[in-house]
Short mmCIF file of C-alpha atoms in Angstrom, two decimals:
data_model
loop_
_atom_site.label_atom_id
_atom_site.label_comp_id
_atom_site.label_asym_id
_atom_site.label_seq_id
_atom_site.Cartn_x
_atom_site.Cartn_y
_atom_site.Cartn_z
CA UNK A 1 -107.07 39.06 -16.14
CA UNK A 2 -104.01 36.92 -16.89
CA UNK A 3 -100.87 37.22 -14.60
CA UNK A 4 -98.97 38.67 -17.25
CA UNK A 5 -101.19 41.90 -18.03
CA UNK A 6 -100.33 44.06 -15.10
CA UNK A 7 -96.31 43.33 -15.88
CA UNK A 8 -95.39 45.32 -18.62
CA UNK A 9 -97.24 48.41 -17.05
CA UNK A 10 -95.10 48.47 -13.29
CA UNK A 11 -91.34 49.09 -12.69
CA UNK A 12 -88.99 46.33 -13.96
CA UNK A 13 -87.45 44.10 -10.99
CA UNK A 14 -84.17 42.66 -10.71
CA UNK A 15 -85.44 39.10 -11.85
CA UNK A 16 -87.07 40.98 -15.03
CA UNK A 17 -83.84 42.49 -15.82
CA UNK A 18 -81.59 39.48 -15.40
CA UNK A 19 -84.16 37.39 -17.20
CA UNK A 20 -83.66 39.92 -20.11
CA UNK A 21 -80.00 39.17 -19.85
CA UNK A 22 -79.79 35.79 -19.81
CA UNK A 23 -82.36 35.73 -22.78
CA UNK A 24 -80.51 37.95 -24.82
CA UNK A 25 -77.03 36.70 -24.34
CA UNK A 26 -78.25 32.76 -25.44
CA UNK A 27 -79.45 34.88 -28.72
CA UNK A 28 -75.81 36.25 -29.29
CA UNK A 29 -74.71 32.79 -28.66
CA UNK A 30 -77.35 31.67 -31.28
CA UNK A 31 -76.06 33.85 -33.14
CA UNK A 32 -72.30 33.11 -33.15
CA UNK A 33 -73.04 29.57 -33.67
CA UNK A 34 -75.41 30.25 -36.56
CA UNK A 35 -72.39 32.42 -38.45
CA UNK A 36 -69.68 30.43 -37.86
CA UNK A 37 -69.63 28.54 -41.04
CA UNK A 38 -70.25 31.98 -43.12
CA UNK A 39 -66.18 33.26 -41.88
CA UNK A 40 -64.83 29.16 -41.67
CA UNK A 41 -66.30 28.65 -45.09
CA UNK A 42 -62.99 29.83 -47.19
CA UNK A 43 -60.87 27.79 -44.49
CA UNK A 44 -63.55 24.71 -45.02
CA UNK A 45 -63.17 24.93 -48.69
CA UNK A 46 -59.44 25.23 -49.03
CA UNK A 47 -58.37 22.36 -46.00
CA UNK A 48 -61.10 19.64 -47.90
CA UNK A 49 -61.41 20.63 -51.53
CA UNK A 50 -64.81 20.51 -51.93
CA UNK A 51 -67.07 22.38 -54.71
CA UNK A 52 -69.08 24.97 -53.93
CA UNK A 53 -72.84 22.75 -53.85
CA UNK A 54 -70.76 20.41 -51.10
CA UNK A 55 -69.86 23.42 -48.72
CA UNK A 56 -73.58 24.71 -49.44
CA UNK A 57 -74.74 21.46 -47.43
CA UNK A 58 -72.50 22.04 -44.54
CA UNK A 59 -73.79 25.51 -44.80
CA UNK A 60 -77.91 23.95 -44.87
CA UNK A 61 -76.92 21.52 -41.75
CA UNK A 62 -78.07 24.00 -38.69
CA UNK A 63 -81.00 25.05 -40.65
CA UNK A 64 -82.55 21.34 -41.46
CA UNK A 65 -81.08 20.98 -37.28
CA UNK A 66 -83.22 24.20 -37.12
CA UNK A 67 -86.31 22.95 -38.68
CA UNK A 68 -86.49 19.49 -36.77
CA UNK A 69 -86.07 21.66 -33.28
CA UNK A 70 -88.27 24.41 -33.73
CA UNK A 71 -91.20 22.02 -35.19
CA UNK A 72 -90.75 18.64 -33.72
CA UNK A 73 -88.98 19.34 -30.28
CA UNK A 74 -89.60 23.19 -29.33
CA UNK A 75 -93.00 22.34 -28.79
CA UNK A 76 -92.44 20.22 -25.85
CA UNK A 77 -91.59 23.31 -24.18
CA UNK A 78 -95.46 23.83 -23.84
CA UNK A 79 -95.04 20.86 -22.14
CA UNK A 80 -92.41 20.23 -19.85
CA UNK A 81 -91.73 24.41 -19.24
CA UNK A 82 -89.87 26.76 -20.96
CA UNK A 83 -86.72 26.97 -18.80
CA UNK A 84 -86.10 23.39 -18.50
CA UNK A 85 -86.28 23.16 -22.38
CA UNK A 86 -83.68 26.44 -22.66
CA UNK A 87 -81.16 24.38 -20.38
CA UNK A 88 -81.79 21.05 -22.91
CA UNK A 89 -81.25 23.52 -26.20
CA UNK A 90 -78.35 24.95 -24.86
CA UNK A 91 -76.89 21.80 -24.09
CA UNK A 92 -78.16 20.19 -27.10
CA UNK A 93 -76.03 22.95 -29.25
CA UNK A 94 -72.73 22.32 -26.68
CA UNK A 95 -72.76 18.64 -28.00
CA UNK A 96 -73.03 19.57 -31.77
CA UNK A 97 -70.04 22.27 -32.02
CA UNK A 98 -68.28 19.69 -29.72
CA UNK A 99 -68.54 16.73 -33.46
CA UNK A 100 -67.61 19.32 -35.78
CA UNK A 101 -63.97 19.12 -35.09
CA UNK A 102 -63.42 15.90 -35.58
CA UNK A 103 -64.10 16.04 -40.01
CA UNK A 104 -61.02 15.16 -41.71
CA UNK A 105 -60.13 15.03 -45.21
CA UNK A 106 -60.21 11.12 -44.80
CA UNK A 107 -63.82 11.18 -43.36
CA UNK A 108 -64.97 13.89 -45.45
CA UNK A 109 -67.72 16.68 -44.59
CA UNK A 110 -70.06 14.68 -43.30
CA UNK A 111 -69.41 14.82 -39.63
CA UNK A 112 -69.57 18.88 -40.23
CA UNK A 113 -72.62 18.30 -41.69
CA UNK A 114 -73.74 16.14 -38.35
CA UNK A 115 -72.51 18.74 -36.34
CA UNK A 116 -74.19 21.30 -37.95
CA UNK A 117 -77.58 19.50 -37.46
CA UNK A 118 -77.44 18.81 -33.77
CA UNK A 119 -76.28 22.09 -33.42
CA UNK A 120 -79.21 23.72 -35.31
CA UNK A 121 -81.65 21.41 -33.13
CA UNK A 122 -80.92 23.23 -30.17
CA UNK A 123 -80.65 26.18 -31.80
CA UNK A 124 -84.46 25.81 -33.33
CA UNK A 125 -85.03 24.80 -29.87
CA UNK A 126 -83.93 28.03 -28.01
CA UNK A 127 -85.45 30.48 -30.25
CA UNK A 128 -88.36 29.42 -29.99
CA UNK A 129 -88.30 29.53 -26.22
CA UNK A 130 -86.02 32.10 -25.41
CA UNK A 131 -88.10 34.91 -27.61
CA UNK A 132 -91.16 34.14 -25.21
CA UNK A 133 -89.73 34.30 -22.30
CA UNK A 134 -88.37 37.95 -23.13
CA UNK A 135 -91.31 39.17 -24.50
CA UNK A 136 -93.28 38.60 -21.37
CA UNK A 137 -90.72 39.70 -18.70
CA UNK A 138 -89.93 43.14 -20.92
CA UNK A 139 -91.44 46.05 -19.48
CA UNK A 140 -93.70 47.86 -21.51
CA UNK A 141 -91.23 51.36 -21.00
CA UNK A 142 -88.22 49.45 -22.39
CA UNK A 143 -89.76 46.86 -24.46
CA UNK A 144 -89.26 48.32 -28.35
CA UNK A 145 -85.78 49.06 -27.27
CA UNK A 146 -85.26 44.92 -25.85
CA UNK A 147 -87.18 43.59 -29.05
CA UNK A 148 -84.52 45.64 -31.09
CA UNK A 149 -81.84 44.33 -29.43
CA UNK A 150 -82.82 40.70 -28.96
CA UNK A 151 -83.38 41.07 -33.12
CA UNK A 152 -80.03 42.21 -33.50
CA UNK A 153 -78.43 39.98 -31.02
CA UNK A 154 -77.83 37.50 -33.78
CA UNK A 155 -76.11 39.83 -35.62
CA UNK A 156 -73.79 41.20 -32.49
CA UNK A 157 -73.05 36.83 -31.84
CA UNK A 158 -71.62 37.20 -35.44
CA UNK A 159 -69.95 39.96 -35.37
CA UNK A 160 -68.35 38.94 -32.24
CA UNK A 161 -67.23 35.65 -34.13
CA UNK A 162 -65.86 37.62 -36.98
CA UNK A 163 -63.89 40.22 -34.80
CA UNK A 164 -62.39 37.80 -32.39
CA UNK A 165 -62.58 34.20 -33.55
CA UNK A 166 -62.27 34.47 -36.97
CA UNK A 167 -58.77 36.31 -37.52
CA UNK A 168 -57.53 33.45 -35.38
CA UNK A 169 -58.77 30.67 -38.08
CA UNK A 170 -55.68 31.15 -40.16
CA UNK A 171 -52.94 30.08 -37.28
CA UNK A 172 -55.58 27.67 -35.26
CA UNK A 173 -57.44 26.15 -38.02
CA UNK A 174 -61.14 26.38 -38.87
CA UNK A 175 -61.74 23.64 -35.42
CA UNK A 176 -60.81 26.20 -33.33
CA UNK A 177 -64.16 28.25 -34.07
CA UNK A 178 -66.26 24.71 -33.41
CA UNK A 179 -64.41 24.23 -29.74
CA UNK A 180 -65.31 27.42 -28.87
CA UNK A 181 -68.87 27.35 -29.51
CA UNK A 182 -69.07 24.24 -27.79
CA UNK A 183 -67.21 25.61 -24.30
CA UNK A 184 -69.72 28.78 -24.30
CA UNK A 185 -72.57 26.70 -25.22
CA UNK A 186 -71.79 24.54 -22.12
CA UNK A 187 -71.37 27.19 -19.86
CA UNK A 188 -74.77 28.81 -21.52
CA UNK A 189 -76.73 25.50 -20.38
CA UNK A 190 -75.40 26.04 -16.88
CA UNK A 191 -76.11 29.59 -16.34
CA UNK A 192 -79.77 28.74 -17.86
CA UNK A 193 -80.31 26.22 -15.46
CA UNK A 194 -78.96 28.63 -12.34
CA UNK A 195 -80.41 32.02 -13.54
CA UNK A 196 -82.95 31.77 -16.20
CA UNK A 197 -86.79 32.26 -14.55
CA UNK A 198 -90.22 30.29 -15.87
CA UNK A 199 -92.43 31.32 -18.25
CA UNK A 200 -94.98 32.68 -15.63
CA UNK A 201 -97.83 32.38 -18.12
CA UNK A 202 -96.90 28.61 -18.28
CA UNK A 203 -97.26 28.03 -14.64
CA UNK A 204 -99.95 30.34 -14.77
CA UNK A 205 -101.85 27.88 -17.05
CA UNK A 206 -99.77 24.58 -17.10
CA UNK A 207 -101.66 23.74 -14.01
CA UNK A 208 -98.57 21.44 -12.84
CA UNK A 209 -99.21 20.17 -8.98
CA UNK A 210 -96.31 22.65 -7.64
CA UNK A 211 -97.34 25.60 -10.40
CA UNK A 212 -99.26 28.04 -7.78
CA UNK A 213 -95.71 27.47 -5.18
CA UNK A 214 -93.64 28.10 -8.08
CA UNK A 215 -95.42 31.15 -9.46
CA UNK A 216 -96.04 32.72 -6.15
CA UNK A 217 -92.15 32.54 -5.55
CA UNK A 218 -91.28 34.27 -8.79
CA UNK A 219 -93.71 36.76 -8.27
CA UNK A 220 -92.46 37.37 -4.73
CA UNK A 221 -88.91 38.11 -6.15
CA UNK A 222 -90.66 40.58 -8.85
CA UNK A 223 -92.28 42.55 -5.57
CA UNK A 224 -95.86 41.08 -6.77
CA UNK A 225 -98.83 39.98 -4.49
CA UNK A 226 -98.83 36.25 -3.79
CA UNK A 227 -101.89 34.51 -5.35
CA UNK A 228 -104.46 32.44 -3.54
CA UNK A 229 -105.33 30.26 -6.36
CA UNK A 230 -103.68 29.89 -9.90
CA UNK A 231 -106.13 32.18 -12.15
CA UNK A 232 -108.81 30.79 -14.69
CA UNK A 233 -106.71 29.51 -17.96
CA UNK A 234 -107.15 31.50 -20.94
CA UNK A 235 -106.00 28.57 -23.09
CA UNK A 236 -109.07 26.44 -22.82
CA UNK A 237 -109.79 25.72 -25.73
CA UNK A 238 -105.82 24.59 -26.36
CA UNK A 239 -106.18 22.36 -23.88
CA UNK A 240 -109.37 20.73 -25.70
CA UNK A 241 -108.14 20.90 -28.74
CA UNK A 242 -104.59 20.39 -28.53
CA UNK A 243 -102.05 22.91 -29.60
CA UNK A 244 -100.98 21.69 -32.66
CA UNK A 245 -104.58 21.91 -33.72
CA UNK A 246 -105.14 25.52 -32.72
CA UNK A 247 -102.24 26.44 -34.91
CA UNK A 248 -104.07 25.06 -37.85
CA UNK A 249 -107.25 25.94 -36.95
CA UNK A 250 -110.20 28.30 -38.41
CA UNK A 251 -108.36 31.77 -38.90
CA UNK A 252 -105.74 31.41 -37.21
CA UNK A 253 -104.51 28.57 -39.17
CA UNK A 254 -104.87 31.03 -42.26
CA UNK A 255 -102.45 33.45 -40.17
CA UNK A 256 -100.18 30.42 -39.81
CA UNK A 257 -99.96 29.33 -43.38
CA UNK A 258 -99.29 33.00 -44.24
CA UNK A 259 -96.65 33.97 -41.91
CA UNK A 260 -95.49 30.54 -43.26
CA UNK A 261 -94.74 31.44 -46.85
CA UNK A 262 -93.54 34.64 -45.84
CA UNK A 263 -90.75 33.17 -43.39
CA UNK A 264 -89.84 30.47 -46.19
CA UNK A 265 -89.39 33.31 -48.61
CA UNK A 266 -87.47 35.41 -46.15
CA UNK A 267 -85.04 32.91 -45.56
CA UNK A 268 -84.02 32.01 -48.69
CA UNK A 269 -82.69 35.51 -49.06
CA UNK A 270 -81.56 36.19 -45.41
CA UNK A 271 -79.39 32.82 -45.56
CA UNK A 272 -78.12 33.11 -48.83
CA UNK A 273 -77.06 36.54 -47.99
CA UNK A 274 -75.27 35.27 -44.88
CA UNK A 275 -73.57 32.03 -46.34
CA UNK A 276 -71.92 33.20 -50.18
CA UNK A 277 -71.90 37.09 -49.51
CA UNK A 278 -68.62 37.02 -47.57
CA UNK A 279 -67.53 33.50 -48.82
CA UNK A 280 -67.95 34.96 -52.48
CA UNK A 281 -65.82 38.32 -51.92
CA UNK A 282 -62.97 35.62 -51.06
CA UNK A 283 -62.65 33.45 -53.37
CA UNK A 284 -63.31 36.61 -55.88
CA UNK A 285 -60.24 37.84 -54.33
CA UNK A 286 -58.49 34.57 -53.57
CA UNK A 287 -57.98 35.94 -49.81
CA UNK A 288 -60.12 33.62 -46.99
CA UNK A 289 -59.08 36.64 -44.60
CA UNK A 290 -61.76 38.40 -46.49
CA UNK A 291 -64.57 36.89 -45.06
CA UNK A 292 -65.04 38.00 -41.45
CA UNK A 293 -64.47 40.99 -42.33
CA UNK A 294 -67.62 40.62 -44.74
CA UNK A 295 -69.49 38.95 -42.07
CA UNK A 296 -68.48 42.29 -39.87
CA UNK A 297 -70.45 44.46 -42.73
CA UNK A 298 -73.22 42.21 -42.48
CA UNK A 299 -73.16 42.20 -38.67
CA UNK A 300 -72.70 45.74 -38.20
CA UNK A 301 -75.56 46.80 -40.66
CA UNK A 302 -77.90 44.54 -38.71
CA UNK A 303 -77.46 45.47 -35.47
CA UNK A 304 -78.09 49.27 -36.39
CA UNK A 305 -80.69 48.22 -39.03
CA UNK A 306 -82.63 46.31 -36.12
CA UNK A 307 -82.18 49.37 -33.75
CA UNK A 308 -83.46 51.65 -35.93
CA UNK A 309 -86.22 49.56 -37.07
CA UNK A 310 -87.02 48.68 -33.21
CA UNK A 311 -87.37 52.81 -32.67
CA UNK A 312 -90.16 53.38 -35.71
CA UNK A 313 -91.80 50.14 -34.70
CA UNK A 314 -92.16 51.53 -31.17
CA UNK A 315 -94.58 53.94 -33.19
CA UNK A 316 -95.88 52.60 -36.59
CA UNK A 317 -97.47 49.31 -36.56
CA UNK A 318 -95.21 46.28 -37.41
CA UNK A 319 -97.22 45.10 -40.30
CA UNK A 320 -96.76 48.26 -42.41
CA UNK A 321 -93.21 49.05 -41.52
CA UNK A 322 -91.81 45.54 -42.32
CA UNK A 323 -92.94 45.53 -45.96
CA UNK A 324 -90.88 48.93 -46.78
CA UNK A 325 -88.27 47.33 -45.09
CA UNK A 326 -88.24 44.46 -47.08
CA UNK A 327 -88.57 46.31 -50.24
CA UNK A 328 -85.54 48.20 -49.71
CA UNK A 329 -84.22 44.91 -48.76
CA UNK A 330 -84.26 43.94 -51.91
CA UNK A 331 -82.99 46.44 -54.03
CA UNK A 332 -80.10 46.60 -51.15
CA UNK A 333 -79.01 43.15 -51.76
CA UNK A 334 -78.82 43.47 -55.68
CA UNK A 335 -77.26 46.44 -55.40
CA UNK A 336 -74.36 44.24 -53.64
CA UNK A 337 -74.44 41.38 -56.40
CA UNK A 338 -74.17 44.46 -58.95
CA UNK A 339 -71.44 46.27 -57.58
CA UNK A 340 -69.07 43.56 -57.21
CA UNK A 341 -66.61 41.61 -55.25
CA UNK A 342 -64.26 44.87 -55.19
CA UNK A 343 -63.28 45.61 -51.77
CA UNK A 344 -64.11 48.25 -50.16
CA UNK A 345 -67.49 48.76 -51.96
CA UNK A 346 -68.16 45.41 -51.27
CA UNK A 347 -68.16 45.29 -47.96
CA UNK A 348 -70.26 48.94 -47.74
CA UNK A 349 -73.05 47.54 -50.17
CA UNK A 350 -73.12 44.39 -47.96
CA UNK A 351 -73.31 46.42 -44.82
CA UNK A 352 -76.34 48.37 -46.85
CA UNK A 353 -77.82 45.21 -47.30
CA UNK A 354 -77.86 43.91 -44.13
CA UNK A 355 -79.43 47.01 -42.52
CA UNK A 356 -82.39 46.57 -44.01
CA UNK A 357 -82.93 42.32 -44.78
CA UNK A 358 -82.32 41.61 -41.06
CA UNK A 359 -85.15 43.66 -40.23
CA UNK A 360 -87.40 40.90 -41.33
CA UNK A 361 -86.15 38.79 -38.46
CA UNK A 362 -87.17 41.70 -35.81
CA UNK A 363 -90.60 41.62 -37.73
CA UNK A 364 -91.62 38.13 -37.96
CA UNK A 365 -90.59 37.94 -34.33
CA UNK A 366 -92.62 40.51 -32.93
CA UNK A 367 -95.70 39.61 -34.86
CA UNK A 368 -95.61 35.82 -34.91
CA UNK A 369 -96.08 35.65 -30.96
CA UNK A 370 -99.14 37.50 -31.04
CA UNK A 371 -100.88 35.48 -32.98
CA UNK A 372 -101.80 32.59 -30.78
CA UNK A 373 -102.76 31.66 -26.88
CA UNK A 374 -100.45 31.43 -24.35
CA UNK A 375 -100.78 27.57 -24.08
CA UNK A 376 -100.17 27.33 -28.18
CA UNK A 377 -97.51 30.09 -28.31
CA UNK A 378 -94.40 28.15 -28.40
CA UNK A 379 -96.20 25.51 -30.74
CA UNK A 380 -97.33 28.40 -33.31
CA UNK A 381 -94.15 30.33 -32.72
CA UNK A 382 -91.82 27.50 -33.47
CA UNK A 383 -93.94 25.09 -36.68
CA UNK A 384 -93.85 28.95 -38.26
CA UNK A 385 -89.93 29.51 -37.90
CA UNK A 386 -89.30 26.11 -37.88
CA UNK A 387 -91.19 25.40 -41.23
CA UNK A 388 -89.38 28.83 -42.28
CA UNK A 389 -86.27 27.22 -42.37
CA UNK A 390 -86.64 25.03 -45.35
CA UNK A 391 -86.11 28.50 -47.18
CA UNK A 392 -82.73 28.69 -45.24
CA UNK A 393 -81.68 25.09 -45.98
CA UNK A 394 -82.56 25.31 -49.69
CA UNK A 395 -80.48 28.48 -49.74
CA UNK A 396 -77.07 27.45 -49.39
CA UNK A 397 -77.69 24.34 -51.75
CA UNK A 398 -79.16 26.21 -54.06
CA UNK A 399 -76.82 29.01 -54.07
CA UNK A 400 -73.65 26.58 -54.10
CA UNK A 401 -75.50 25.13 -57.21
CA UNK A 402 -75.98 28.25 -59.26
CA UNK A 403 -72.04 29.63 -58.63
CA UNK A 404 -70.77 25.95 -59.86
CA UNK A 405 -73.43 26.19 -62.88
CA UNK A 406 -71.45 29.39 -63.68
CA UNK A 407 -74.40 31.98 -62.69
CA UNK A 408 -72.42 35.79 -62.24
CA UNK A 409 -72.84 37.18 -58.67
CA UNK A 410 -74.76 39.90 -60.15
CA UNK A 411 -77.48 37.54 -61.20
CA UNK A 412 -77.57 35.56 -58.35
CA UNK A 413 -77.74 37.65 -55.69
CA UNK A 414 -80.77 39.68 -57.77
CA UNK A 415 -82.27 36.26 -58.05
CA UNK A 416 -81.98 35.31 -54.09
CA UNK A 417 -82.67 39.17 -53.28
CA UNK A 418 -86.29 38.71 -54.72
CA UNK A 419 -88.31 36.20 -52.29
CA UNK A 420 -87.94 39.07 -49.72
CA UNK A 421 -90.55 41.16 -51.69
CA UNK A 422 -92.86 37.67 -51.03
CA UNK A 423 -92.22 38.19 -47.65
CA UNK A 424 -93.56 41.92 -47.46
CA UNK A 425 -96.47 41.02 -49.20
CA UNK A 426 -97.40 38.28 -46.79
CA UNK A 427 -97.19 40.74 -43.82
CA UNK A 428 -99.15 43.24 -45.70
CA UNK A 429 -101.64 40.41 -46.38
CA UNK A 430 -101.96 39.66 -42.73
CA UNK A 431 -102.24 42.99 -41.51
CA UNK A 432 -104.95 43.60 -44.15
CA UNK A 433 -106.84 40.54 -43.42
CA UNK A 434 -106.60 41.34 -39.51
CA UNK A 435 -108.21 44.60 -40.33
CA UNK A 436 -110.86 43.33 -41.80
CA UNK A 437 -111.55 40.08 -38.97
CA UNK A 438 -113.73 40.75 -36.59
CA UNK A 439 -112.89 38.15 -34.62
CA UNK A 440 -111.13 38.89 -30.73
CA UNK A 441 -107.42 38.68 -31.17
CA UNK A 442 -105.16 36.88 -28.78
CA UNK A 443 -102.63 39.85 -28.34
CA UNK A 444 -102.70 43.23 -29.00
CA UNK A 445 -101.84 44.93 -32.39
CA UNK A 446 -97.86 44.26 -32.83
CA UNK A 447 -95.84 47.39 -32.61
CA UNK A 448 -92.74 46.49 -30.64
CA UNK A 449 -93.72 48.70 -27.55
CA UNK A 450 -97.22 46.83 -27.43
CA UNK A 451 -96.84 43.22 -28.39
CA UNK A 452 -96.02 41.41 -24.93
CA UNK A 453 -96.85 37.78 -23.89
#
């Protein structure tokens, strides 16, 4: 039995519950830092005259940051621990919204676009940490209720942005949103470092020369029994193979190149929703002031679309929910390029929208995990969001490209609403093709009150 198992079945100790704090609050953070550009955009625009296609690459920056963090560096975490990576990530993202503010109209966007890489390296970085690290201190009593709420948390960062920071862009100046993501990233790193607990499945199988001493110390905290000897590793055939290699491996690397396509197809959608929804509705109205306010519709209808989605997963499987979720995803978001840039209907359509494309985050999150050993789990977890998030950098681009080619909103956000029907059908390919393995699984089946780590 692996040190994890018992967890999710006893009562949830203080160390669980501030681990599920911490965790959750560097996802609002994420999340905040992620949005920023969607309410700055109009202020971007207007202070350096760019076209649309040149704001689209300041928009793409965090997600190719994104992409190089959750493939290339995330993956250390199986490494070096999952905590010490968190603190790294967090810092990582202080640094980047610490350049941003320092563009000019004499040095162009390109030291936005800098800014918005580093920052999306950390960010790539802490997702794919931070979502393990939850998933395996979350009782199982609680757990469809956390997974909801660490898939919304995103949304609650921007809406926080948009409700506080961004009616203050107009006197401060589109900077002012940069300095403070840096300042709470900063403090972020340093509460990681204090508060933030192991991975006890990595100590459990890192096999470090203090990982018994660590793990025993943790567990004390939780009220657990002390352990003689660290238990036999589940991971060995990670550790033979390597876990890059497991990831591409036999089945499993079929799962991976699935959950691939689907995530790529996902994002393009998701981030061209998030980038030229609210940006659109502005310049359609020639009012920047307009945008947070569009990025509180989108906000608002993903937080509630997550919770409600977190409830029903708690008792329909993951992999049949998500793909009528994504389906009414899609007719959602064309129903928002259709009706217009008239406010208010724009921002209810968008808030209709929203409730039901952010789902696919709370989905690929839940069932991702569960698809690989402990030891391989923030290797798997982060090449498939990481790789994911060339559909998010194309998005912007591409989107900035179609407006300045003259393409109607209607027909573009029809267009970008359609990948998410890919996306479905990849899930509903996986859970069909999981049916039908006989092969042992690594995790359980993933509802969101079963899948744990």
């Amino acid at each position: 039995m692996r040190t994890t198992d018992h967890i999710p079945q006893e009562k949830m100790s203080g160390l669980q519950i501030r681990a599920i704090v911490i965790a959750i609050t560097l996802v609002v953070l994420d999340g905040y830092d992620v949005s920023l550009t969607s309410f700055a955009a109009p202020y971007i625009e207007k202070g350096f005259g760019v076209s649309k296609a040149e704001l689209g690459l300041v928009m793409s920056g965090a997600l190719i940051g994104m992409l190089v963090g959750s493939i290339i560096v995330a993956p250390l975490a199986d490494r070096i621990g999952r905590r010490k990576m968190g603190v790294i990530a967090a810092a990582t993202i202080a640094a980047g919204m610490f350049i941003g503010p320092f563009a000019t109209p004499e040095t162009g966007t390109w030291p936005l676009v800098v800014s918005r890489i580093v920052t999306g390296v950390g960010v790539g970085c802490l997702v794919a940490v931070v979502g393990v690290i939850l998933a395996e201190y979350t009782g199982k009593r609680v757990y469809s209720l956390v997974m909801a709420v660490y898939a919304a948390a995103i949304n609650i960062g921007g809406l926080l942005g948009a409700m506080i920071v961004g009616p203050m862009l107009d006197a401060r100046g589109w900077q002012f949103g940069w300095w403070v993501g840096s300042a709470l990233s900063a403090i972020a790193a340093i509460a990681t470092y204090a508060l933030l607990p192991e991975s006890l499945a990595w100590l459990s199988e890192g096999r470090r020369a203090d990982s018994l001493q660590r793990l025993n110390a943790l567990l004390a905290k939780m009220r657990r029994p002390a352990l003689e000897a660290l238990p036999e590793p589940e991971s060995t055939g990670v550790t033979a193979k390597g876990s890059l290699r497991t990831v591409f491996t036999g089945r499993t690397g079929f799962y991976t190149l699935l959950m691939i396509v689907g995530y790529v197809a996902y994002m393009l959608s998701f981030y061209f929703m998030t980038n030229w929804a609210p940006s659109t509705v502005a310049s359609a109205n020639h009012n920047p002031a307009l945008a947070p306010q569009l990025v509180t519709a989108f906000s608002i209808g993903g937080i509630l679309g997550n919770v409600l989605f977190g409830f029903l997963g708690g008792r329909i499987n993951v992999r049949l929910l998500a793909p009528v979720f994504l389906t009414l995803a899609t007719a959602a978001l064309s129903l928002f390029g259709i009706a217009g840039p008239q406010m208010p209907t724009a921002w209810w359509t968008l808030f209709l929208a929203s409730f039901f494309v952010c789902s696919g985050t709370a989905a690929f999150y839940a069932i991702v995990p569960t698809l690989y050993p402990t030891l391989a789990r923030s290797t798997g977890f982060g090449v498939v969001i990481g790789v994911g998030r060339f559909g998010g950098i194309v998005a912007p681009v591409a989107g900035g490209a179609a407006f300045d080619a003259g393409m109607s909103m209607t027909a573009a956000f029809t267009v970008f609403a359609l990948p998410m029907l890919v996306a479905g059908l990849c899930i509903l390919a996986l859970h069909l093709s999981r049916r039908r393995s006989d092969a042992p699984t690594a995790q359980p089946e993933p509802e969101l009150s079963r899948t744990s780590a």
